[in-house]
Amino acid sequence: GQNIDQPTEMTATEGAIVQINCTYQTSGFNGLFWYQQHAGEAPTFLSYNVLDGLEEKGRFSSFLSRSKGYSYLLLKELQMKDSASYLCAPVDSNYQLIWGAGTKLIIKP
Amino acid sequence: DAMVIQNPRYQVTQFGKPVTLSCSQTLNHNVMYWYQQKSSQAPKLLFHYYDKDFNNEADTPDNFQSRRPNTSFCFLDIRSPGLGDAAMYLCATSTRSGSGKPDTQYFGPGTRLTVL
């Protein structure tokens, strides 16, 4: 079957760094998306990785290891507005996104 | 600005009373999706349209129907809402390029449905 595993909730301090991990098992693999979702709002696109390694985009970076079925999202210089859920979504052999339940990130001053 | 619009943002209906949610897009994307998302859960894909080609997920109840009269609009009809259908309904769009790369999906703000 297909399975996504992310921590349910994490807490971090403003200005710090946090890493949100995601492990996955899918039927085939065609890359992995990360989305940010603020409470009561729609998901917004953050990143897409298809090759192994780290992709940096400003304060956010995303890492992928296909052989390990593992990805992480790294957030630096945390701001209060980064309080949100972060959804990991690998893409299966049918090009369907398989959504995780998300990690709720709480930022404290 | 190009965008995905959903109306209404909040919808209240009564148990068993049909309800229609709407989605429109100015992105000219050829794929439109409907998701159901309950609190602290993953978005659940109900169905999607690739142009006029309708694709229903195997576990989507018959109670849920969809229409796409043209490229810009897509509707979600819930024929007889039950209490378990209370959720956020998200519309998303993407452009399928056929290049072998997955589509990035762009979401509307969602409609929160309450069933009384």
mmCIF file with all atom_site columns, C-alpha atoms in Angstrom:
data_model
loop_
_atom_site.group_PDB
_atom_site.id
_atom_site.type_symbol
_atom_site.label_atom_id
_atom_site.label_alt_id
_atom_site.label_comp_id
_atom_site.label_asym_id
_atom_site.label_entity_id
_atom_site.label_seq_id
_atom_site.pdbx_PDB_ins_code
_atom_site.Cartn_x
_atom_site.Cartn_y
_atom_site.Cartn_z
_atom_site.occupancy
_atom_site.B_iso_or_equiv
_atom_site.pdbx_formal_charge
_atom_site.auth_seq_id
_atom_site.auth_comp_id
_atom_site.auth_asym_id
_atom_site.auth_atom_id
_atom_site.pdbx_PDB_model_num
ATOM 1   C CA . GLY A 1 1   ? 0.000   0.000  0.000   1.00 0.00 ? 1   GLY A CA 1
ATOM 2   C CA . GLN A 1 2   ? 0.909   3.644  -0.044  1.00 0.00 ? 2   GLN A CA 1
ATOM 3   C CA . ASN A 1 3   ? 1.911   5.344  3.170   1.00 0.00 ? 3   ASN A CA 1
ATOM 4   C CA . ILE A 1 4   ? 3.168   8.740  4.286   1.00 0.00 ? 4   ILE A CA 1
ATOM 5   C CA . ASP A 1 5   ? 4.626   9.307  7.733   1.00 0.00 ? 5   ASP A CA 1
ATOM 6   C CA . GLN A 1 6   ? 5.199   12.781 9.207   1.00 0.00 ? 6   GLN A CA 1
ATOM 7   C CA . PRO A 1 7   ? 5.242   13.956 12.824  1.00 0.00 ? 7   PRO A CA 1
ATOM 8   C CA . THR A 1 8   ? 1.845   15.244 13.866  1.00 0.00 ? 8   THR A CA 1
ATOM 9   C CA . GLU A 1 9   ? 3.109   18.356 15.595  1.00 0.00 ? 9   GLU A CA 1
ATOM 10  C CA . MET A 1 10  ? 6.373   20.206 16.227  1.00 0.00 ? 10  MET A CA 1
ATOM 11  C CA . THR A 1 11  ? 7.241   23.290 18.246  1.00 0.00 ? 11  THR A CA 1
ATOM 12  C CA . ALA A 1 12  ? 10.115  25.685 17.550  1.00 0.00 ? 12  ALA A CA 1
ATOM 13  C CA . THR A 1 13  ? 11.281  29.109 18.614  1.00 0.00 ? 13  THR A CA 1
ATOM 14  C CA . GLU A 1 14  ? 11.203  32.259 16.521  1.00 0.00 ? 14  GLU A CA 1
ATOM 15  C CA . GLY A 1 15  ? 14.549  32.774 14.786  1.00 0.00 ? 15  GLY A CA 1
ATOM 16  C CA . ALA A 1 16  ? 15.571  29.127 15.102  1.00 0.00 ? 16  ALA A CA 1
ATOM 17  C CA . ILE A 1 17  ? 15.836  26.316 12.523  1.00 0.00 ? 17  ILE A CA 1
ATOM 18  C CA . VAL A 1 18  ? 13.454  23.367 12.259  1.00 0.00 ? 18  VAL A CA 1
ATOM 19  C CA . GLN A 1 19  ? 13.519  20.211 10.153  1.00 0.00 ? 19  GLN A CA 1
ATOM 20  C CA . ILE A 1 20  ? 10.281  18.428 9.292   1.00 0.00 ? 20  ILE A CA 1
ATOM 21  C CA . ASN A 1 21  ? 10.787  14.831 8.205   1.00 0.00 ? 21  ASN A CA 1
ATOM 22  C CA . CYS A 1 22  ? 8.685   12.724 5.876   1.00 0.00 ? 22  CYS A CA 1
ATOM 23  C CA . THR A 1 23  ? 9.047   9.056  5.029   1.00 0.00 ? 23  THR A CA 1
ATOM 24  C CA . TYR A 1 24  ? 6.978   7.496  2.303   1.00 0.00 ? 24  TYR A CA 1
ATOM 25  C CA . GLN A 1 25  ? 6.109   4.295  0.522   1.00 0.00 ? 25  GLN A CA 1
ATOM 26  C CA . THR A 1 26  ? 4.438   4.639  -2.844  1.00 0.00 ? 26  THR A CA 1
ATOM 27  C CA . SER A 1 27  ? 3.702   2.555  -5.922  1.00 0.00 ? 27  SER A CA 1
ATOM 28  C CA . GLY A 1 28  ? 6.359   4.047  -8.119  1.00 0.00 ? 28  GLY A CA 1
ATOM 29  C CA . PHE A 1 29  ? 7.818   7.475  -7.558  1.00 0.00 ? 29  PHE A CA 1
ATOM 30  C CA . ASN A 1 30  ? 7.772   10.627 -9.628  1.00 0.00 ? 30  ASN A CA 1
ATOM 31  C CA . GLY A 1 31  ? 9.003   13.230 -7.201  1.00 0.00 ? 31  GLY A CA 1
ATOM 32  C CA . LEU A 1 32  ? 7.738   14.791 -3.999  1.00 0.00 ? 32  LEU A CA 1
ATOM 33  C CA . PHE A 1 33  ? 5.953   18.031 -3.207  1.00 0.00 ? 33  PHE A CA 1
ATOM 34  C CA . TRP A 1 34  ? 5.870   20.089 -0.023  1.00 0.00 ? 34  TRP A CA 1
ATOM 35  C CA . TYR A 1 35  ? 2.934   22.391 0.628   1.00 0.00 ? 35  TYR A CA 1
ATOM 36  C CA . GLN A 1 36  ? 2.256   24.893 3.415   1.00 0.00 ? 36  GLN A CA 1
ATOM 37  C CA . GLN A 1 37  ? -1.257  25.211 4.822   1.00 0.00 ? 37  GLN A CA 1
ATOM 38  C CA . HIS A 1 38  ? -2.265  27.888 7.319   1.00 0.00 ? 38  HIS A CA 1
ATOM 39  C CA . ALA A 1 39  ? -5.208  27.040 9.549   1.00 0.00 ? 39  ALA A CA 1
ATOM 40  C CA . GLY A 1 40  ? -8.490  27.313 7.672   1.00 0.00 ? 40  GLY A CA 1
ATOM 41  C CA . GLU A 1 41  ? -6.774  28.117 4.393   1.00 0.00 ? 41  GLU A CA 1
ATOM 42  C CA . ALA A 1 42  ? -5.794  26.261 1.252   1.00 0.00 ? 42  ALA A CA 1
ATOM 43  C CA . PRO A 1 43  ? -2.413  24.576 0.731   1.00 0.00 ? 43  PRO A CA 1
ATOM 44  C CA . THR A 1 44  ? 0.194   26.627 -1.117  1.00 0.00 ? 44  THR A CA 1
ATOM 45  C CA . PHE A 1 45  ? 3.101   25.172 -3.085  1.00 0.00 ? 45  PHE A CA 1
ATOM 46  C CA . LEU A 1 46  ? 6.538   25.286 -1.469  1.00 0.00 ? 46  LEU A CA 1
ATOM 47  C CA . SER A 1 47  ? 8.812   22.886 -3.343  1.00 0.00 ? 47  SER A CA 1
ATOM 48  C CA . TYR A 1 48  ? 9.154   19.926 -5.659  1.00 0.00 ? 48  TYR A CA 1
ATOM 49  C CA . ASN A 1 49  ? 12.073  17.462 -5.600  1.00 0.00 ? 49  ASN A CA 1
ATOM 50  C CA . VAL A 1 50  ? 12.614  14.662 -8.072  1.00 0.00 ? 50  VAL A CA 1
ATOM 51  C CA . LEU A 1 51  ? 16.376  14.112 -7.775  1.00 0.00 ? 51  LEU A CA 1
ATOM 52  C CA . ASP A 1 52  ? 18.345  13.280 -4.654  1.00 0.00 ? 52  ASP A CA 1
ATOM 53  C CA . GLY A 1 53  ? 19.825  16.168 -2.761  1.00 0.00 ? 53  GLY A CA 1
ATOM 54  C CA . LEU A 1 54  ? 19.019  19.530 -1.287  1.00 0.00 ? 54  LEU A CA 1
ATOM 55  C CA . GLU A 1 55  ? 17.093  22.294 -3.064  1.00 0.00 ? 55  GLU A CA 1
ATOM 56  C CA . GLU A 1 56  ? 17.327  25.701 -1.432  1.00 0.00 ? 56  GLU A CA 1
ATOM 57  C CA . LYS A 1 57  ? 14.764  28.437 -1.868  1.00 0.00 ? 57  LYS A CA 1
ATOM 58  C CA . GLY A 1 58  ? 15.304  31.367 0.454   1.00 0.00 ? 58  GLY A CA 1
ATOM 59  C CA . ARG A 1 59  ? 14.615  30.417 4.060   1.00 0.00 ? 59  ARG A CA 1
ATOM 60  C CA . PHE A 1 60  ? 13.147  27.076 2.999   1.00 0.00 ? 60  PHE A CA 1
ATOM 61  C CA . SER A 1 61  ? 15.087  24.056 1.721   1.00 0.00 ? 61  SER A CA 1
ATOM 62  C CA . SER A 1 62  ? 13.867  20.595 0.787   1.00 0.00 ? 62  SER A CA 1
ATOM 63  C CA . PHE A 1 63  ? 15.883  17.394 0.702   1.00 0.00 ? 63  PHE A CA 1
ATOM 64  C CA . LEU A 1 64  ? 15.171  14.075 -0.963  1.00 0.00 ? 64  LEU A CA 1
ATOM 65  C CA . SER A 1 65  ? 16.680  10.593 -0.722  1.00 0.00 ? 65  SER A CA 1
ATOM 66  C CA . ARG A 1 66  ? 14.868  8.256  -3.094  1.00 0.00 ? 66  ARG A CA 1
ATOM 67  C CA . SER A 1 67  ? 16.709  5.139  -1.949  1.00 0.00 ? 67  SER A CA 1
ATOM 68  C CA . LYS A 1 68  ? 15.599  5.760  1.644   1.00 0.00 ? 68  LYS A CA 1
ATOM 69  C CA . GLY A 1 69  ? 12.081  6.947  0.830   1.00 0.00 ? 69  GLY A CA 1
ATOM 70  C CA . TYR A 1 70  ? 12.831  10.055 2.847   1.00 0.00 ? 70  TYR A CA 1
ATOM 71  C CA . SER A 1 71  ? 12.462  13.789 2.513   1.00 0.00 ? 71  SER A CA 1
ATOM 72  C CA . TYR A 1 72  ? 12.731  16.741 4.843   1.00 0.00 ? 72  TYR A CA 1
ATOM 73  C CA . LEU A 1 73  ? 11.777  20.387 4.796   1.00 0.00 ? 73  LEU A CA 1
ATOM 74  C CA . LEU A 1 74  ? 14.202  22.743 6.506   1.00 0.00 ? 74  LEU A CA 1
ATOM 75  C CA . LEU A 1 75  ? 12.977  26.126 7.680   1.00 0.00 ? 75  LEU A CA 1
ATOM 76  C CA . LYS A 1 76  ? 15.560  28.710 8.785   1.00 0.00 ? 76  LYS A CA 1
ATOM 77  C CA . GLU A 1 77  ? 15.197  31.999 10.653  1.00 0.00 ? 77  GLU A CA 1
ATOM 78  C CA . LEU A 1 78  ? 11.723  31.039 11.748  1.00 0.00 ? 78  LEU A CA 1
ATOM 79  C CA . GLN A 1 79  ? 9.076   33.736 11.814  1.00 0.00 ? 79  GLN A CA 1
ATOM 80  C CA . MET A 1 80  ? 5.721   33.710 13.578  1.00 0.00 ? 80  MET A CA 1
ATOM 81  C CA . LYS A 1 81  ? 3.987   33.585 10.188  1.00 0.00 ? 81  LYS A CA 1
ATOM 82  C CA . ASP A 1 82  ? 5.608   30.184 9.574   1.00 0.00 ? 82  ASP A CA 1
ATOM 83  C CA . SER A 1 83  ? 3.152   28.685 12.066  1.00 0.00 ? 83  SER A CA 1
ATOM 84  C CA . ALA A 1 84  ? 1.197   26.365 9.771   1.00 0.00 ? 84  ALA A CA 1
ATOM 85  C CA . SER A 1 85  ? 0.844   22.748 8.710   1.00 0.00 ? 85  SER A CA 1
ATOM 86  C CA . TYR A 1 86  ? 3.387   21.370 6.263   1.00 0.00 ? 86  TYR A CA 1
ATOM 87  C CA . LEU A 1 87  ? 2.166   18.621 3.971   1.00 0.00 ? 87  LEU A CA 1
ATOM 88  C CA . CYS A 1 88  ? 4.426   16.093 2.291   1.00 0.00 ? 88  CYS A CA 1
ATOM 89  C CA . ALA A 1 89  ? 3.026   14.674 -0.974  1.00 0.00 ? 89  ALA A CA 1
ATOM 90  C CA . PRO A 1 90  ? 5.007   12.144 -2.987  1.00 0.00 ? 90  PRO A CA 1
ATOM 91  C CA . VAL A 1 91  ? 3.841   11.394 -6.522  1.00 0.00 ? 91  VAL A CA 1
ATOM 92  C CA . ASP A 1 92  ? 3.103   7.784  -7.510  1.00 0.00 ? 92  ASP A CA 1
ATOM 93  C CA . SER A 1 93  ? 3.500   5.960  -10.806 1.00 0.00 ? 93  SER A CA 1
ATOM 94  C CA . ASN A 1 94  ? 0.145   7.337  -12.029 1.00 0.00 ? 94  ASN A CA 1
ATOM 95  C CA . TYR A 1 95  ? 1.328   10.896 -11.347 1.00 0.00 ? 95  TYR A CA 1
ATOM 96  C CA . GLN A 1 96  ? -1.131  11.151 -8.465  1.00 0.00 ? 96  GLN A CA 1
ATOM 97  C CA . LEU A 1 97  ? -0.122  13.141 -5.390  1.00 0.00 ? 97  LEU A CA 1
ATOM 98  C CA . ILE A 1 98  ? -0.359  11.010 -2.240  1.00 0.00 ? 98  ILE A CA 1
ATOM 99  C CA . TRP A 1 99  ? -1.006  13.460 0.583   1.00 0.00 ? 99  TRP A CA 1
ATOM 100 C CA . GLY A 1 100 ? 0.247   13.125 4.137   1.00 0.00 ? 100 GLY A CA 1
ATOM 101 C CA . ALA A 1 101 ? -1.829  14.484 7.023   1.00 0.00 ? 101 ALA A CA 1
ATOM 102 C CA . GLY A 1 102 ? 0.747   17.198 7.572   1.00 0.00 ? 102 GLY A CA 1
ATOM 103 C CA . THR A 1 103 ? 2.928   18.380 10.421  1.00 0.00 ? 103 THR A CA 1
ATOM 104 C CA . LYS A 1 104 ? 1.523   21.224 12.480  1.00 0.00 ? 104 LYS A CA 1
ATOM 105 C CA . LEU A 1 105 ? 4.381   23.610 13.270  1.00 0.00 ? 105 LEU A CA 1
ATOM 106 C CA . ILE A 1 106 ? 3.940   25.917 16.263  1.00 0.00 ? 106 ILE A CA 1
ATOM 107 C CA . ILE A 1 107 ? 6.336   28.854 16.543  1.00 0.00 ? 107 ILE A CA 1
ATOM 108 C CA . LYS A 1 108 ? 6.862   30.389 19.964  1.00 0.00 ? 108 LYS A CA 1
ATOM 109 C CA . PRO A 1 109 ? 8.351   33.844 20.599  1.00 0.00 ? 109 PRO A CA 1
ATOM 110 C CA . ASP B 2 1   ? -4.070  38.315 -10.874 1.00 0.00 ? 1   ASP B CA 1
ATOM 111 C CA . ALA B 2 2   ? -4.637  34.780 -12.136 1.00 0.00 ? 2   ALA B CA 1
ATOM 112 C CA . MET B 2 3   ? -6.304  32.730 -9.462  1.00 0.00 ? 3   MET B CA 1
ATOM 113 C CA . VAL B 2 4   ? -8.597  29.963 -8.308  1.00 0.00 ? 4   VAL B CA 1
ATOM 114 C CA . ILE B 2 5   ? -11.846 31.202 -6.785  1.00 0.00 ? 5   ILE B CA 1
ATOM 115 C CA . GLN B 2 6   ? -14.284 29.255 -4.681  1.00 0.00 ? 6   GLN B CA 1
ATOM 116 C CA . ASN B 2 7   ? -17.773 30.314 -3.684  1.00 0.00 ? 7   ASN B CA 1
ATOM 117 C CA . PRO B 2 8   ? -19.099 30.453 -1.143  1.00 0.00 ? 8   PRO B CA 1
ATOM 118 C CA . ARG B 2 9   ? -16.308 30.403 1.454   1.00 0.00 ? 9   ARG B CA 1
ATOM 119 C CA . TYR B 2 10  ? -18.717 29.095 4.069   1.00 0.00 ? 10  TYR B CA 1
ATOM 120 C CA . GLN B 2 11  ? -21.792 27.013 3.324   1.00 0.00 ? 11  GLN B CA 1
ATOM 121 C CA . VAL B 2 12  ? -24.369 25.730 5.781   1.00 0.00 ? 12  VAL B CA 1
ATOM 122 C CA . THR B 2 13  ? -26.875 23.127 4.694   1.00 0.00 ? 13  THR B CA 1
ATOM 123 C CA . GLN B 2 14  ? -29.334 20.791 6.331   1.00 0.00 ? 14  GLN B CA 1
ATOM 124 C CA . PHE B 2 15  ? -29.012 17.051 6.548   1.00 0.00 ? 15  PHE B CA 1
ATOM 125 C CA . GLY B 2 16  ? -30.198 15.598 3.240   1.00 0.00 ? 16  GLY B CA 1
ATOM 126 C CA . LYS B 2 17  ? -30.588 18.948 1.453   1.00 0.00 ? 17  LYS B CA 1
ATOM 127 C CA . PRO B 2 18  ? -28.635 19.091 -1.840  1.00 0.00 ? 18  PRO B CA 1
ATOM 128 C CA . VAL B 2 19  ? -25.833 21.606 -2.020  1.00 0.00 ? 19  VAL B CA 1
ATOM 129 C CA . THR B 2 20  ? -23.572 22.828 -4.823  1.00 0.00 ? 20  THR B CA 1
ATOM 130 C CA . LEU B 2 21  ? -20.116 24.293 -4.386  1.00 0.00 ? 21  LEU B CA 1
ATOM 131 C CA . SER B 2 22  ? -18.458 26.205 -7.185  1.00 0.00 ? 22  SER B CA 1
ATOM 132 C CA . CYS B 2 23  ? -14.931 26.782 -8.387  1.00 0.00 ? 23  CYS B CA 1
ATOM 133 C CA . SER B 2 24  ? -13.635 29.017 -11.127 1.00 0.00 ? 24  SER B CA 1
ATOM 134 C CA . GLN B 2 25  ? -10.150 29.695 -12.420 1.00 0.00 ? 25  GLN B CA 1
ATOM 135 C CA . THR B 2 26  ? -8.452  32.331 -14.516 1.00 0.00 ? 26  THR B CA 1
ATOM 136 C CA . LEU B 2 27  ? -5.242  30.305 -14.935 1.00 0.00 ? 27  LEU B CA 1
ATOM 137 C CA . ASN B 2 28  ? -6.500  28.528 -18.068 1.00 0.00 ? 28  ASN B CA 1
ATOM 138 C CA . HIS B 2 29  ? -5.402  25.212 -16.591 1.00 0.00 ? 29  HIS B CA 1
ATOM 139 C CA . ASN B 2 30  ? -6.693  22.048 -18.212 1.00 0.00 ? 30  ASN B CA 1
ATOM 140 C CA . VAL B 2 31  ? -7.012  19.991 -15.016 1.00 0.00 ? 31  VAL B CA 1
ATOM 141 C CA . MET B 2 32  ? -9.376  20.739 -12.127 1.00 0.00 ? 32  MET B CA 1
ATOM 142 C CA . TYR B 2 33  ? -9.565  18.759 -8.882  1.00 0.00 ? 33  TYR B CA 1
ATOM 143 C CA . TRP B 2 34  ? -11.953 18.492 -5.964  1.00 0.00 ? 34  TRP B CA 1
ATOM 144 C CA . TYR B 2 35  ? -10.625 17.494 -2.559  1.00 0.00 ? 35  TYR B CA 1
ATOM 145 C CA . GLN B 2 36  ? -12.313 16.913 0.772   1.00 0.00 ? 36  GLN B CA 1
ATOM 146 C CA . GLN B 2 37  ? -10.263 17.765 3.863   1.00 0.00 ? 37  GLN B CA 1
ATOM 147 C CA . LYS B 2 38  ? -11.313 17.149 7.442   1.00 0.00 ? 38  LYS B CA 1
ATOM 148 C CA . SER B 2 39  ? -9.567  18.693 10.407  1.00 0.00 ? 39  SER B CA 1
ATOM 149 C CA . SER B 2 40  ? -5.941  17.557 10.842  1.00 0.00 ? 40  SER B CA 1
ATOM 150 C CA . GLN B 2 41  ? -6.286  15.082 7.986   1.00 0.00 ? 41  GLN B CA 1
ATOM 151 C CA . ALA B 2 42  ? -4.754  14.816 4.547   1.00 0.00 ? 42  ALA B CA 1
ATOM 152 C CA . PRO B 2 43  ? -6.696  16.217 1.615   1.00 0.00 ? 43  PRO B CA 1
ATOM 153 C CA . LYS B 2 44  ? -8.697  13.391 0.032   1.00 0.00 ? 44  LYS B CA 1
ATOM 154 C CA . LEU B 2 45  ? -9.053  13.495 -3.742  1.00 0.00 ? 45  LEU B CA 1
ATOM 155 C CA . LEU B 2 46  ? -12.681 13.030 -4.792  1.00 0.00 ? 46  LEU B CA 1
ATOM 156 C CA . PHE B 2 47  ? -12.312 13.406 -8.575  1.00 0.00 ? 47  PHE B CA 1
ATOM 157 C CA . HIS B 2 48  ? -10.630 15.423 -11.254 1.00 0.00 ? 48  HIS B CA 1
ATOM 158 C CA . TYR B 2 49  ? -11.244 16.596 -14.795 1.00 0.00 ? 49  TYR B CA 1
ATOM 159 C CA . TYR B 2 50  ? -8.581  16.546 -17.473 1.00 0.00 ? 50  TYR B CA 1
ATOM 160 C CA . ASP B 2 51  ? -10.250 18.886 -19.940 1.00 0.00 ? 51  ASP B CA 1
ATOM 161 C CA . LYS B 2 52  ? -13.698 17.254 -20.231 1.00 0.00 ? 52  LYS B CA 1
ATOM 162 C CA . ASP B 2 53  ? -12.451 13.818 -19.254 1.00 0.00 ? 53  ASP B CA 1
ATOM 163 C CA . PHE B 2 54  ? -13.914 12.984 -15.814 1.00 0.00 ? 54  PHE B CA 1
ATOM 164 C CA . ASN B 2 55  ? -11.877 10.800 -13.438 1.00 0.00 ? 55  ASN B CA 1
ATOM 165 C CA . ASN B 2 56  ? -13.610 9.505  -10.335 1.00 0.00 ? 56  ASN B CA 1
ATOM 166 C CA . GLU B 2 57  ? -11.647 8.078  -7.414  1.00 0.00 ? 57  GLU B CA 1
ATOM 167 C CA . ALA B 2 58  ? -12.708 4.520  -6.607  1.00 0.00 ? 58  ALA B CA 1
ATOM 168 C CA . ASP B 2 59  ? -13.720 5.309  -3.041  1.00 0.00 ? 59  ASP B CA 1
ATOM 169 C CA . THR B 2 60  ? -15.642 8.528  -3.754  1.00 0.00 ? 60  THR B CA 1
ATOM 170 C CA . PRO B 2 61  ? -19.258 8.005  -2.637  1.00 0.00 ? 61  PRO B CA 1
ATOM 171 C CA . ASP B 2 62  ? -22.025 8.253  -5.245  1.00 0.00 ? 62  ASP B CA 1
ATOM 172 C CA . ASN B 2 63  ? -23.429 11.085 -3.165  1.00 0.00 ? 63  ASN B CA 1
ATOM 173 C CA . PHE B 2 64  ? -20.735 13.300 -4.684  1.00 0.00 ? 64  PHE B CA 1
ATOM 174 C CA . GLN B 2 65  ? -21.047 14.418 -8.294  1.00 0.00 ? 65  GLN B CA 1
ATOM 175 C CA . SER B 2 66  ? -19.211 16.962 -10.391 1.00 0.00 ? 66  SER B CA 1
ATOM 176 C CA . ARG B 2 67  ? -19.769 19.047 -13.502 1.00 0.00 ? 67  ARG B CA 1
ATOM 177 C CA . ARG B 2 68  ? -17.362 21.015 -15.622 1.00 0.00 ? 68  ARG B CA 1
ATOM 178 C CA . PRO B 2 69  ? -19.370 23.026 -18.166 1.00 0.00 ? 69  PRO B CA 1
ATOM 179 C CA . ASN B 2 70  ? -16.293 24.810 -19.530 1.00 0.00 ? 70  ASN B CA 1
ATOM 180 C CA . THR B 2 71  ? -12.572 25.242 -18.911 1.00 0.00 ? 71  THR B CA 1
ATOM 181 C CA . SER B 2 72  ? -13.031 27.904 -16.253 1.00 0.00 ? 72  SER B CA 1
ATOM 182 C CA . PHE B 2 73  ? -15.741 26.419 -14.050 1.00 0.00 ? 73  PHE B CA 1
ATOM 183 C CA . CYS B 2 74  ? -16.208 23.251 -12.045 1.00 0.00 ? 74  CYS B CA 1
ATOM 184 C CA . PHE B 2 75  ? -18.987 22.351 -9.607  1.00 0.00 ? 75  PHE B CA 1
ATOM 185 C CA . LEU B 2 76  ? -19.244 19.880 -6.772  1.00 0.00 ? 76  LEU B CA 1
ATOM 186 C CA . ASP B 2 77  ? -22.768 18.598 -6.074  1.00 0.00 ? 77  ASP B CA 1
ATOM 187 C CA . ILE B 2 78  ? -23.537 16.778 -2.854  1.00 0.00 ? 78  ILE B CA 1
ATOM 188 C CA . ARG B 2 79  ? -26.902 15.166 -3.410  1.00 0.00 ? 79  ARG B CA 1
ATOM 189 C CA . SER B 2 80  ? -27.836 14.259 0.155   1.00 0.00 ? 80  SER B CA 1
ATOM 190 C CA . PRO B 2 81  ? -25.330 15.656 2.644   1.00 0.00 ? 81  PRO B CA 1
ATOM 191 C CA . GLY B 2 82  ? -24.799 13.692 5.807   1.00 0.00 ? 82  GLY B CA 1
ATOM 192 C CA . LEU B 2 83  ? -23.181 14.849 9.028   1.00 0.00 ? 83  LEU B CA 1
ATOM 193 C CA . GLY B 2 84  ? -20.003 13.060 7.958   1.00 0.00 ? 84  GLY B CA 1
ATOM 194 C CA . ASP B 2 85  ? -19.725 15.281 4.884   1.00 0.00 ? 85  ASP B CA 1
ATOM 195 C CA . ALA B 2 86  ? -18.965 18.352 6.964   1.00 0.00 ? 86  ALA B CA 1
ATOM 196 C CA . ALA B 2 87  ? -15.471 19.333 5.869   1.00 0.00 ? 87  ALA B CA 1
ATOM 197 C CA . MET B 2 88  ? -13.400 21.817 3.924   1.00 0.00 ? 88  MET B CA 1
ATOM 198 C CA . TYR B 2 89  ? -13.771 21.317 0.164   1.00 0.00 ? 89  TYR B CA 1
ATOM 199 C CA . LEU B 2 90  ? -10.779 22.394 -1.838  1.00 0.00 ? 90  LEU B CA 1
ATOM 200 C CA . CYS B 2 91  ? -10.646 23.029 -5.549  1.00 0.00 ? 91  CYS B CA 1
ATOM 201 C CA . ALA B 2 92  ? -7.268  22.893 -7.268  1.00 0.00 ? 92  ALA B CA 1
ATOM 202 C CA . THR B 2 93  ? -6.047  23.340 -10.813 1.00 0.00 ? 93  THR B CA 1
ATOM 203 C CA . SER B 2 94  ? -2.973  22.352 -12.760 1.00 0.00 ? 94  SER B CA 1
ATOM 204 C CA . THR B 2 95  ? -1.700  22.267 -16.284 1.00 0.00 ? 95  THR B CA 1
ATOM 205 C CA . ARG B 2 96  ? -0.851  18.875 -17.694 1.00 0.00 ? 96  ARG B CA 1
ATOM 206 C CA . SER B 2 97  ? 2.044   19.389 -20.052 1.00 0.00 ? 97  SER B CA 1
ATOM 207 C CA . GLY B 2 98  ? 2.581   15.766 -21.041 1.00 0.00 ? 98  GLY B CA 1
ATOM 208 C CA . SER B 2 99  ? 6.293   16.198 -20.374 1.00 0.00 ? 99  SER B CA 1
ATOM 209 C CA . GLY B 2 100 ? 6.321   13.447 -17.794 1.00 0.00 ? 100 GLY B CA 1
ATOM 210 C CA . LYS B 2 101 ? 6.694   15.876 -14.927 1.00 0.00 ? 101 LYS B CA 1
ATOM 211 C CA . PRO B 2 102 ? 3.911   15.924 -12.299 1.00 0.00 ? 102 PRO B CA 1
ATOM 212 C CA . ASP B 2 103 ? 1.662   18.936 -12.232 1.00 0.00 ? 103 ASP B CA 1
ATOM 213 C CA . THR B 2 104 ? 1.975   21.542 -9.523  1.00 0.00 ? 104 THR B CA 1
ATOM 214 C CA . GLN B 2 105 ? -1.504  22.054 -8.132  1.00 0.00 ? 105 GLN B CA 1
ATOM 215 C CA . TYR B 2 106 ? -2.792  25.497 -7.242  1.00 0.00 ? 106 TYR B CA 1
ATOM 216 C CA . PHE B 2 107 ? -5.564  25.654 -4.701  1.00 0.00 ? 107 PHE B CA 1
ATOM 217 C CA . GLY B 2 108 ? -8.516  27.921 -4.157  1.00 0.00 ? 108 GLY B CA 1
ATOM 218 C CA . PRO B 2 109 ? -9.293  29.199 -0.649  1.00 0.00 ? 109 PRO B CA 1
ATOM 219 C CA . GLY B 2 110 ? -11.746 26.371 0.027   1.00 0.00 ? 110 GLY B CA 1
ATOM 220 C CA . THR B 2 111 ? -15.402 26.151 1.061   1.00 0.00 ? 111 THR B CA 1
ATOM 221 C CA . ARG B 2 112 ? -16.114 25.097 4.619   1.00 0.00 ? 112 ARG B CA 1
ATOM 222 C CA . LEU B 2 113 ? -19.313 23.054 4.646   1.00 0.00 ? 113 LEU B CA 1
ATOM 223 C CA . THR B 2 114 ? -21.399 22.683 7.797   1.00 0.00 ? 114 THR B CA 1
ATOM 224 C CA . VAL B 2 115 ? -24.237 20.145 7.870   1.00 0.00 ? 115 VAL B CA 1
ATOM 225 C CA . LEU B 2 116 ? -26.934 20.693 10.469  1.00 0.00 ? 116 LEU B CA 1
#
